[in-house]
mmCIF file of C-alpha atoms in Angstrom:
data_model
loop_
_atom_site.group_PDB
_atom_site.id
_atom_site.type_symbol
_atom_site.label_atom_id
_atom_site.label_comp_id
_atom_site.label_asym_id
_atom_site.label_seq_id
_atom_site.Cartn_x
_atom_site.Cartn_y
_atom_site.Cartn_z
ATOM 1 C CA MET A 23 12.409 51.424 -42.944
ATOM 2 C CA PRO A 24 12.320 50.476 -39.210
ATOM 3 C CA ASP A 25 12.942 46.884 -38.273
ATOM 4 C CA VAL A 26 9.764 45.035 -37.292
ATOM 5 C CA MET A 27 10.007 41.799 -35.376
ATOM 6 C CA PRO A 28 7.822 39.182 -37.075
ATOM 7 C CA CYS A 29 4.934 37.830 -35.075
ATOM 8 C CA PRO A 30 5.125 34.059 -34.425
ATOM 9 C CA ALA A 31 2.376 31.897 -35.824
ATOM 10 C CA GLY A 32 -0.668 31.902 -33.591
ATOM 11 C CA GLN A 33 0.527 35.002 -31.654
ATOM 12 C CA PRO A 34 -2.151 37.761 -31.538
ATOM 13 C CA LEU A 35 -1.018 41.010 -33.121
ATOM 14 C CA ASP A 36 -1.994 43.108 -30.120
ATOM 15 C CA GLN A 37 0.181 41.133 -27.659
ATOM 16 C CA PRO A 38 3.914 41.755 -27.219
ATOM 17 C CA VAL A 39 6.249 39.040 -28.402
ATOM 18 C CA GLU A 40 7.966 37.196 -25.568
ATOM 19 C CA GLN A 41 11.657 38.008 -25.648
ATOM 20 C CA PRO A 42 14.294 35.235 -25.233
ATOM 21 C CA LYS A 43 15.701 37.030 -22.172
ATOM 22 C CA GLU A 44 12.298 36.976 -20.466
ATOM 23 C CA ARG A 45 11.912 33.259 -21.189
ATOM 24 C CA ALA A 46 15.393 32.517 -19.848
ATOM 25 C CA GLY A 47 14.577 34.507 -16.725
ATOM 26 C CA ARG A 48 11.479 32.438 -16.091
ATOM 27 C CA TRP A 49 13.440 29.180 -16.419
ATOM 28 C CA ALA A 50 16.072 30.511 -14.044
ATOM 29 C CA LEU A 51 13.333 31.376 -11.532
ATOM 30 C CA LEU A 52 11.905 27.849 -11.789
ATOM 31 C CA ARG A 53 15.364 26.356 -11.287
ATOM 32 C CA ARG A 54 15.824 28.404 -8.126
ATOM 33 C CA LEU A 55 12.635 26.994 -6.586
ATOM 34 C CA PRO A 56 13.373 24.527 -3.755
ATOM 35 C CA LEU A 57 11.673 21.667 -5.621
ATOM 36 C CA ARG A 58 13.111 18.875 -3.496
ATOM 37 C CA GLN A 59 12.143 20.681 -0.285
ATOM 38 C CA ILE A 60 8.612 21.045 -1.645
ATOM 39 C CA LEU A 61 8.513 17.329 -2.452
ATOM 40 C CA CYS A 62 9.725 16.563 1.074
ATOM 41 C CA LEU A 63 6.836 18.517 2.590
ATOM 42 C CA LEU A 64 4.217 17.182 0.177
ATOM 43 C CA PRO A 65 3.626 13.813 1.955
ATOM 44 C CA LEU A 66 3.196 15.570 5.300
ATOM 45 C CA LEU A 67 0.733 18.085 3.821
ATOM 46 C CA VAL A 68 -1.334 15.379 2.135
ATOM 47 C CA VAL A 69 -1.375 13.229 5.269
ATOM 48 C CA GLY A 70 -2.376 16.265 7.317
ATOM 49 C CA TYR A 71 -5.284 16.816 4.953
ATOM 50 C CA TRP A 72 -6.320 13.169 5.389
ATOM 51 C CA VAL A 73 -6.164 13.500 9.170
ATOM 52 C CA VAL A 74 -8.370 16.601 9.112
ATOM 53 C CA GLN A 75 -10.866 14.940 6.773
ATOM 54 C CA HIS A 76 -11.118 11.828 8.995
ATOM 55 C CA ARG A 77 -10.729 13.455 12.405
ATOM 56 C CA SER A 78 -14.037 12.074 13.699
ATOM 57 C CA LEU A 79 -13.025 8.534 12.755
ATOM 58 C CA ILE A 80 -9.612 8.960 14.370
ATOM 59 C CA GLY A 81 -11.217 10.359 17.520
ATOM 60 C CA SER A 82 -13.622 7.439 17.735
ATOM 61 C CA GLY A 83 -10.776 4.951 17.460
ATOM 62 C CA ALA A 84 -8.744 6.776 20.100
ATOM 63 C CA ARG A 85 -11.678 6.887 22.538
ATOM 64 C CA GLN A 86 -12.167 3.126 22.247
ATOM 65 C CA MET A 87 -8.635 2.600 23.509
ATOM 66 C CA PHE A 88 -9.172 4.381 26.833
ATOM 67 C CA THR A 89 -11.349 1.540 28.116
ATOM 68 C CA ALA A 90 -9.217 -1.280 26.674
ATOM 69 C CA ASN A 91 -6.585 -3.486 28.284
ATOM 70 C CA PRO A 92 -3.294 -1.600 27.748
ATOM 71 C CA TYR A 93 -1.151 -4.749 27.601
ATOM 72 C CA TRP A 94 -3.111 -6.201 24.702
ATOM 73 C CA LEU A 95 -2.981 -2.824 22.975
ATOM 74 C CA LEU A 96 0.811 -2.795 23.332
ATOM 75 C CA THR A 97 0.811 -6.277 21.819
ATOM 76 C CA ALA A 98 -1.109 -4.899 18.835
ATOM 77 C CA VAL A 99 1.448 -2.085 18.478
ATOM 78 C CA ALA A 100 4.284 -4.637 18.620
ATOM 79 C CA THR A 101 2.729 -6.862 15.951
ATOM 80 C CA THR A 102 2.298 -3.801 13.725
ATOM 81 C CA GLY A 103 5.997 -2.979 14.026
ATOM 82 C CA LEU A 104 6.993 -6.590 13.397
ATOM 83 C CA GLY A 105 4.819 -6.509 10.286
ATOM 84 C CA TRP A 106 7.153 -3.916 8.730
ATOM 85 C CA VAL A 107 10.087 -6.191 9.570
ATOM 86 C CA ALA A 108 8.332 -9.107 7.838
ATOM 87 C CA VAL A 109 7.667 -6.995 4.741
ATOM 88 C CA SER A 110 11.323 -5.954 4.690
ATOM 89 C CA PHE A 111 12.394 -9.619 4.646
ATOM 90 C CA ALA A 112 9.901 -10.380 1.881
ATOM 91 C CA ARG A 113 11.121 -7.439 -0.222
ATOM 92 C CA GLN A 114 14.731 -8.562 0.215
ATOM 93 C CA GLY A 115 13.698 -12.030 -0.919
ATOM 94 C CA THR A 116 12.559 -10.693 -4.288
ATOM 95 C CA VAL A 117 16.054 -9.665 -5.458
ATOM 96 C CA LEU A 118 19.442 -11.367 -5.512
ATOM 97 C CA GLU A 119 21.313 -8.182 -4.598
ATOM 98 C CA ARG A 120 21.675 -7.344 -0.922
ATOM 99 C CA LEU A 121 19.641 -4.249 -0.061
ATOM 100 C CA PRO A 122 20.711 -1.914 2.795
ATOM 101 C CA ALA A 123 18.695 -3.239 5.739
ATOM 102 C CA ARG A 124 18.050 0.025 7.594
ATOM 103 C CA ARG A 125 17.009 1.909 4.487
ATOM 104 C CA LEU A 126 14.835 -1.021 3.441
ATOM 105 C CA PHE A 127 12.989 -0.993 6.776
ATOM 106 C CA ALA A 128 12.593 2.803 6.676
ATOM 107 C CA THR A 129 11.205 2.516 3.148
ATOM 108 C CA GLN A 130 8.565 0.001 4.254
ATOM 109 C CA PHE A 131 7.568 2.255 7.142
ATOM 110 C CA ALA A 132 7.307 5.266 4.812
ATOM 111 C CA ALA A 133 5.401 3.230 2.207
ATOM 112 C CA GLY A 134 2.479 3.014 4.623
ATOM 113 C CA ALA A 135 2.096 6.795 4.474
ATOM 114 C CA ALA A 136 2.512 6.783 0.692
ATOM 115 C CA ASN A 137 -0.370 4.318 0.452
ATOM 116 C CA HIS A 138 -2.706 7.104 1.549
ATOM 117 C CA LEU A 139 -1.847 9.189 -1.501
ATOM 118 C CA LEU A 140 -2.887 6.668 -4.164
ATOM 119 C CA PRO A 141 -5.330 3.716 -4.154
ATOM 120 C CA SER A 142 -4.663 -0.035 -4.280
ATOM 121 C CA GLY A 143 -1.136 0.090 -2.895
ATOM 122 C CA ILE A 144 0.154 2.205 -5.799
ATOM 123 C CA GLY A 145 1.842 4.639 -3.426
ATOM 124 C CA ALA A 146 3.793 1.899 -1.628
ATOM 125 C CA SER A 147 4.688 0.286 -4.949
ATOM 126 C CA ALA A 148 6.042 3.566 -6.313
ATOM 127 C CA VAL A 149 8.161 4.099 -3.193
ATOM 128 C CA ASN A 150 9.609 0.588 -3.391
ATOM 129 C CA ILE A 151 10.374 0.838 -7.105
ATOM 130 C CA ARG A 152 12.149 4.157 -6.548
ATOM 131 C CA PHE A 153 14.106 2.623 -3.674
ATOM 132 C CA MET A 154 15.212 -0.433 -5.678
ATOM 133 C CA THR A 155 16.185 1.584 -8.741
ATOM 134 C CA GLY A 156 18.148 3.862 -6.440
ATOM 135 C CA CYS A 157 19.987 0.747 -5.225
ATOM 136 C CA GLY A 158 21.098 0.063 -8.796
ATOM 137 C CA LEU A 159 18.414 -2.333 -10.055
ATOM 138 C CA PRO A 160 17.095 -1.735 -13.582
ATOM 139 C CA PRO A 161 13.425 -0.633 -13.789
ATOM 140 C CA ALA A 162 12.386 -3.948 -15.408
ATOM 141 C CA ARG A 163 13.869 -5.969 -12.557
ATOM 142 C CA SER A 164 12.406 -3.627 -9.947
ATOM 143 C CA SER A 165 8.958 -4.130 -11.460
ATOM 144 C CA ALA A 166 9.492 -7.901 -11.615
ATOM 145 C CA ALA A 167 10.511 -7.916 -7.938
ATOM 146 C CA LEU A 168 7.374 -5.973 -7.063
ATOM 147 C CA ALA A 169 5.189 -8.451 -8.971
ATOM 148 C CA LEU A 170 6.903 -11.391 -7.262
ATOM 149 C CA TYR A 171 6.230 -9.846 -3.859
ATOM 150 C CA PHE A 172 2.548 -9.369 -4.638
ATOM 151 C CA LEU A 173 2.301 -12.936 -5.925
ATOM 152 C CA ALA A 174 3.933 -14.418 -2.816
ATOM 153 C CA GLU A 175 1.911 -12.245 -0.425
ATOM 154 C CA ALA A 176 -1.389 -13.030 -2.160
ATOM 155 C CA THR A 177 -0.578 -16.757 -2.306
ATOM 156 C CA THR A 178 0.231 -17.006 1.394
ATOM 157 C CA ARG A 179 -2.757 -14.859 2.399
ATOM 158 C CA VAL A 180 -5.223 -16.903 0.353
ATOM 159 C CA GLY A 181 -3.554 -20.136 1.518
ATOM 160 C CA LEU A 182 -4.004 -19.137 5.170
ATOM 161 C CA LEU A 183 -7.631 -18.226 4.478
ATOM 162 C CA VAL A 184 -8.340 -21.576 2.833
ATOM 163 C CA VAL A 185 -6.704 -23.504 5.693
ATOM 164 C CA LEU A 186 -8.729 -21.660 8.337
ATOM 165 C CA LEU A 187 -11.936 -22.117 6.351
ATOM 166 C CA LEU A 188 -11.283 -25.864 6.187
ATOM 167 C CA VAL A 189 -10.537 -26.042 9.920
ATOM 168 C CA PHE A 190 -13.423 -23.734 10.954
ATOM 169 C CA PRO A 191 -16.054 -24.114 8.209
ATOM 170 C CA GLN A 192 -18.829 -22.589 10.336
ATOM 171 C CA ALA A 193 -16.858 -19.629 11.645
ATOM 172 C CA LEU A 194 -18.327 -17.054 9.223
ATOM 173 C CA ARG A 195 -22.097 -16.889 8.816
ATOM 174 C CA LEU A 196 -22.578 -14.584 5.839
ATOM 175 C CA GLY A 197 -26.079 -15.717 4.909
ATOM 176 C CA PRO A 198 -28.006 -13.060 6.874
ATOM 177 C CA LEU A 199 -25.504 -10.334 5.850
ATOM 178 C CA LEU A 200 -25.120 -11.016 2.124
ATOM 179 C CA PRO A 201 -28.201 -12.173 0.198
ATOM 180 C CA GLU A 202 -27.679 -14.641 -2.636
ATOM 181 C CA SER A 203 -28.383 -11.940 -5.231
ATOM 182 C CA VAL A 204 -25.535 -9.790 -3.898
ATOM 183 C CA SER A 205 -23.149 -12.754 -3.788
ATOM 184 C CA GLY A 206 -24.079 -13.641 -7.344
ATOM 185 C CA MET A 207 -23.416 -10.079 -8.513
ATOM 186 C CA VAL A 208 -19.979 -10.078 -6.854
ATOM 187 C CA VAL A 209 -19.006 -13.369 -8.479
ATOM 188 C CA ALA A 210 -20.333 -12.246 -11.884
ATOM 189 C CA GLY A 211 -18.423 -8.955 -11.636
ATOM 190 C CA ALA A 212 -15.179 -10.767 -10.792
ATOM 191 C CA VAL A 213 -15.628 -13.129 -13.750
ATOM 192 C CA VAL A 214 -16.348 -10.261 -16.170
ATOM 193 C CA ALA A 215 -13.310 -8.323 -14.942
ATOM 194 C CA ALA A 216 -11.078 -11.388 -15.395
ATOM 195 C CA VAL A 217 -12.413 -11.991 -18.928
ATOM 196 C CA VAL A 218 -11.850 -8.345 -19.925
ATOM 197 C CA LEU A 219 -8.299 -8.422 -18.533
ATOM 198 C CA VAL A 220 -7.373 -11.637 -20.359
ATOM 199 C CA ALA A 221 -8.948 -10.401 -23.608
ATOM 200 C CA GLY A 222 -7.093 -7.099 -23.408
ATOM 201 C CA VAL A 223 -3.740 -8.813 -22.866
ATOM 202 C CA THR A 224 -4.407 -11.332 -25.638
ATOM 203 C CA LEU A 225 -5.801 -9.060 -28.353
ATOM 204 C CA ILE A 226 -3.837 -5.824 -27.937
ATOM 205 C CA ARG A 227 -0.392 -6.472 -29.432
ATOM 206 C CA PRO A 228 1.626 -3.736 -27.637
ATOM 207 C CA VAL A 229 0.159 -4.793 -24.304
ATOM 208 C CA ARG A 230 0.844 -8.449 -25.082
ATOM 209 C CA ARG A 231 4.463 -7.677 -25.973
ATOM 210 C CA ILE A 232 5.015 -5.766 -22.726
ATOM 211 C CA VAL A 233 3.358 -8.490 -20.638
ATOM 212 C CA VAL A 234 5.370 -11.288 -22.293
ATOM 213 C CA LYS A 235 8.668 -9.436 -21.774
ATOM 214 C CA PHE A 236 7.738 -8.700 -18.187
ATOM 215 C CA LEU A 237 6.784 -12.342 -17.487
ATOM 216 C CA ARG A 238 10.053 -13.604 -18.957
ATOM 217 C CA THR A 239 12.045 -11.279 -16.716
ATOM 218 C CA ALA A 240 9.956 -12.200 -13.676
ATOM 219 C CA MET A 241 10.254 -15.953 -14.296
ATOM 220 C CA ALA A 242 14.014 -15.735 -14.810
ATOM 221 C CA ASP A 243 14.419 -13.783 -11.572
ATOM 222 C CA ALA A 244 12.112 -16.180 -9.695
ATOM 223 C CA ARG A 245 14.156 -19.210 -10.807
ATOM 224 C CA SER A 246 17.398 -17.519 -9.759
ATOM 225 C CA LEU A 247 15.972 -16.521 -6.392
ATOM 226 C CA HIS A 248 14.687 -19.994 -5.551
ATOM 227 C CA MET A 249 18.161 -21.386 -6.160
ATOM 228 C CA ARG A 250 19.263 -19.273 -3.169
ATOM 229 C CA PRO A 251 17.682 -20.797 -0.010
ATOM 230 C CA SER A 252 18.204 -17.591 1.985
ATOM 231 C CA ARG A 253 16.280 -15.523 -0.570
ATOM 232 C CA ALA A 254 13.468 -18.075 -0.902
ATOM 233 C CA LEU A 255 13.135 -18.286 2.897
ATOM 234 C CA ALA A 256 13.047 -14.490 3.214
ATOM 235 C CA LEU A 257 10.442 -14.167 0.449
ATOM 236 C CA TRP A 258 8.003 -16.843 1.578
ATOM 237 C CA GLY A 259 8.703 -16.513 5.305
ATOM 238 C CA GLY A 260 8.148 -12.756 5.247
ATOM 239 C CA SER A 261 5.075 -13.106 3.037
ATOM 240 C CA LEU A 262 3.593 -15.657 5.437
ATOM 241 C CA ALA A 263 4.496 -13.741 8.594
ATOM 242 C CA PHE A 264 3.033 -10.439 7.398
ATOM 243 C CA PRO A 265 -0.692 -11.423 7.241
ATOM 244 C CA LEU A 266 -0.280 -13.544 10.372
ATOM 245 C CA LEU A 267 1.084 -10.554 12.293
ATOM 246 C CA GLN A 268 -1.675 -8.299 10.964
ATOM 247 C CA ALA A 269 -4.319 -10.819 12.000
ATOM 248 C CA ALA A 270 -2.626 -11.230 15.390
ATOM 249 C CA GLY A 271 -2.865 -7.470 15.868
ATOM 250 C CA LEU A 272 -6.627 -7.589 15.331
ATOM 251 C CA VAL A 273 -6.845 -10.515 17.777
ATOM 252 C CA ALA A 274 -4.932 -8.475 20.368
ATOM 253 C CA VAL A 275 -7.292 -5.515 19.967
ATOM 254 C CA ALA A 276 -10.299 -7.852 20.212
ATOM 255 C CA LEU A 277 -8.913 -9.280 23.458
ATOM 256 C CA ALA A 278 -8.205 -5.783 24.748
ATOM 257 C CA LEU A 279 -11.850 -4.797 24.189
ATOM 258 C CA GLU A 280 -13.131 -8.200 25.400
ATOM 259 C CA LEU A 281 -14.782 -9.073 22.105
ATOM 260 C CA GLU A 282 -16.642 -12.358 22.540
ATOM 261 C CA VAL A 283 -15.252 -14.082 19.450
ATOM 262 C CA ARG A 284 -12.680 -16.870 19.377
ATOM 263 C CA PRO A 285 -9.194 -15.671 18.328
ATOM 264 C CA ALA A 286 -9.040 -18.152 15.443
ATOM 265 C CA HIS A 287 -12.368 -16.826 14.147
ATOM 266 C CA VAL A 288 -11.068 -13.246 14.414
ATOM 267 C CA MET A 289 -8.046 -14.227 12.325
ATOM 268 C CA LEU A 290 -10.302 -15.854 9.758
ATOM 269 C CA ALA A 291 -12.500 -12.750 9.685
ATOM 270 C CA TYR A 292 -9.437 -10.570 9.092
ATOM 271 C CA LEU A 293 -8.104 -12.672 6.217
ATOM 272 C CA ALA A 294 -11.521 -12.873 4.559
ATOM 273 C CA ALA A 295 -12.161 -9.135 4.945
ATOM 274 C CA THR A 296 -8.798 -8.063 3.535
ATOM 275 C CA ALA A 297 -9.148 -10.452 0.602
ATOM 276 C CA VAL A 298 -12.514 -8.919 -0.301
ATOM 277 C CA ALA A 299 -11.419 -5.318 0.377
ATOM 278 C CA ALA A 300 -8.444 -5.706 -1.976
ATOM 279 C CA VAL A 301 -10.917 -5.654 -4.888
ATOM 280 C CA VAL A 302 -12.074 -2.123 -3.947
ATOM 281 C CA PRO A 303 -9.348 0.450 -4.736
ATOM 282 C CA SER A 304 -9.223 3.059 -1.991
ATOM 283 C CA PRO A 305 -6.230 4.948 -0.536
ATOM 284 C CA GLY A 306 -4.963 3.086 2.495
ATOM 285 C CA GLY A 307 -7.990 0.811 2.341
ATOM 286 C CA ILE A 308 -9.944 3.504 4.174
ATOM 287 C CA GLY A 309 -13.629 2.681 3.955
ATOM 288 C CA SER A 310 -13.325 -0.637 2.135
ATOM 289 C CA VAL A 311 -11.187 -2.418 4.743
ATOM 290 C CA ASP A 312 -13.118 -0.880 7.648
ATOM 291 C CA ALA A 313 -16.494 -1.979 6.301
ATOM 292 C CA ALA A 314 -15.225 -5.431 5.338
ATOM 293 C CA LEU A 315 -13.710 -5.974 8.795
ATOM 294 C CA VAL A 316 -16.914 -4.971 10.568
ATOM 295 C CA ILE A 317 -18.992 -7.279 8.347
ATOM 296 C CA ALA A 318 -16.557 -10.165 8.836
ATOM 297 C CA LEU A 319 -16.499 -9.762 12.638
ATOM 298 C CA VAL A 320 -20.298 -9.615 12.739
ATOM 299 C CA ALA A 321 -20.385 -12.751 10.589
ATOM 300 C CA ALA A 322 -18.042 -14.381 13.118
ATOM 301 C CA GLY A 323 -20.573 -13.700 15.877
ATOM 302 C CA ALA A 324 -19.659 -10.274 17.270
ATOM 303 C CA PRO A 325 -22.321 -7.635 17.995
ATOM 304 C CA VAL A 326 -22.311 -4.736 15.543
ATOM 305 C CA GLU A 327 -21.316 -2.129 18.140
ATOM 306 C CA ALA A 328 -18.485 -4.236 19.550
ATOM 307 C CA ALA A 329 -17.235 -5.103 16.058
ATOM 308 C CA THR A 330 -17.220 -1.432 15.064
ATOM 309 C CA SER A 331 -15.317 -0.442 18.213
ATOM 310 C CA THR A 332 -12.750 -3.170 17.609
ATOM 311 C CA VAL A 333 -12.176 -2.129 13.997
ATOM 312 C CA LEU A 334 -11.872 1.562 14.908
ATOM 313 C CA ALA A 335 -9.271 0.829 17.604
ATOM 314 C CA TYR A 336 -7.373 -1.562 15.324
ATOM 315 C CA ARG A 337 -7.268 0.900 12.451
ATOM 316 C CA PHE A 338 -6.162 3.666 14.811
ATOM 317 C CA ILE A 339 -3.143 1.576 15.848
ATOM 318 C CA THR A 340 -2.210 0.243 12.409
ATOM 319 C CA VAL A 341 -3.091 3.214 10.173
ATOM 320 C CA TRP A 342 -3.557 6.522 11.955
ATOM 321 C CA LEU A 343 -0.962 6.253 14.722
ATOM 322 C CA PRO A 344 2.043 5.685 12.378
ATOM 323 C CA LEU A 345 0.710 7.968 9.650
ATOM 324 C CA ILE A 346 2.425 11.269 10.512
ATOM 325 C CA PRO A 347 5.745 9.618 11.538
ATOM 326 C CA GLY A 348 5.630 7.680 8.279
ATOM 327 C CA ALA A 349 5.084 10.886 6.325
ATOM 328 C CA LEU A 350 8.083 12.466 8.068
ATOM 329 C CA VAL A 351 10.253 9.461 7.215
ATOM 330 C CA LEU A 352 9.024 9.573 3.616
ATOM 331 C CA GLY A 353 9.947 13.242 3.367
ATOM 332 C CA GLY A 354 13.388 12.454 4.781
ATOM 333 C CA LEU A 355 13.911 9.658 2.251
ATOM 334 C CA VAL A 356 12.952 11.996 -0.589
ATOM 335 C CA ARG A 357 15.305 14.684 0.716
ATOM 336 C CA SER A 358 18.149 12.162 0.990
ATOM 337 C CA LYS A 359 17.421 10.972 -2.573
ATOM 338 C CA ILE A 360 16.845 7.415 -1.346
ATOM 339 C CA VAL A 361 13.432 7.359 -3.042
#
């Protein structure tokens, strides 16, 4: 009687059975694929797709710069570069270990491009976690360092906003732009979201266990860091300098385009707009930040057309101009196994 190979469960009778040699050949083919080279090119391809999709917006921002004061535009470019330096100091301040300075700066520059892949800063967070774990930090401590950075950055940003609101209480006139019904809906939505988040953490035991363990690690690291003056200064100094430099960049662009709004009011408009836009998850803040900035500048007294031109030029300098170089750096970091 001839040998008959049994048919595996679920395998149709009219289909040939996959031989072990064929399966091994497929795995060998997959292993020969240049996976890391593909991952290196992926950020550049995605960024290129974003550029094509938003080419009209990029063109509008570039055209606004031809009529602007070049010296103020160079100031905006300089403040953007210094912003990456400030973030690097803040990131170093979240860990006790000394991170390689050049790689840390390159990672922050590349994180800007990664932010366009995923919403709400997830891309930058993933890049930084990969970088810190590659430097030898355990995943739990890398996550705690990331949370500490977000806490410090949000605290300093909101603190600056509150101070400017107290000093210039009449700088933003939102009444004609946001009716009371819309404001009430925004506040109600924020309250409901906070209640749902707290209830989920409190009632779901696995989530509560993870959150408690994470908070213990974060608090222990925070206490250790604040016993080192150099780390505390880097954390809070970098976190304070970053939004100030971003706001200064918008002020420089406003001066370059001769926007008739006081610089302090422009800074207040920037801080208020970015605080509101952070609630809307969009890759790179595209759409949410742009709209919030235009509304805030109009509320500060700028005409709609001038406010739109200022925001387009500012976003061209801070987002679109470093996008492709950032994608190239990100691909290089992936190829070098730094992230």
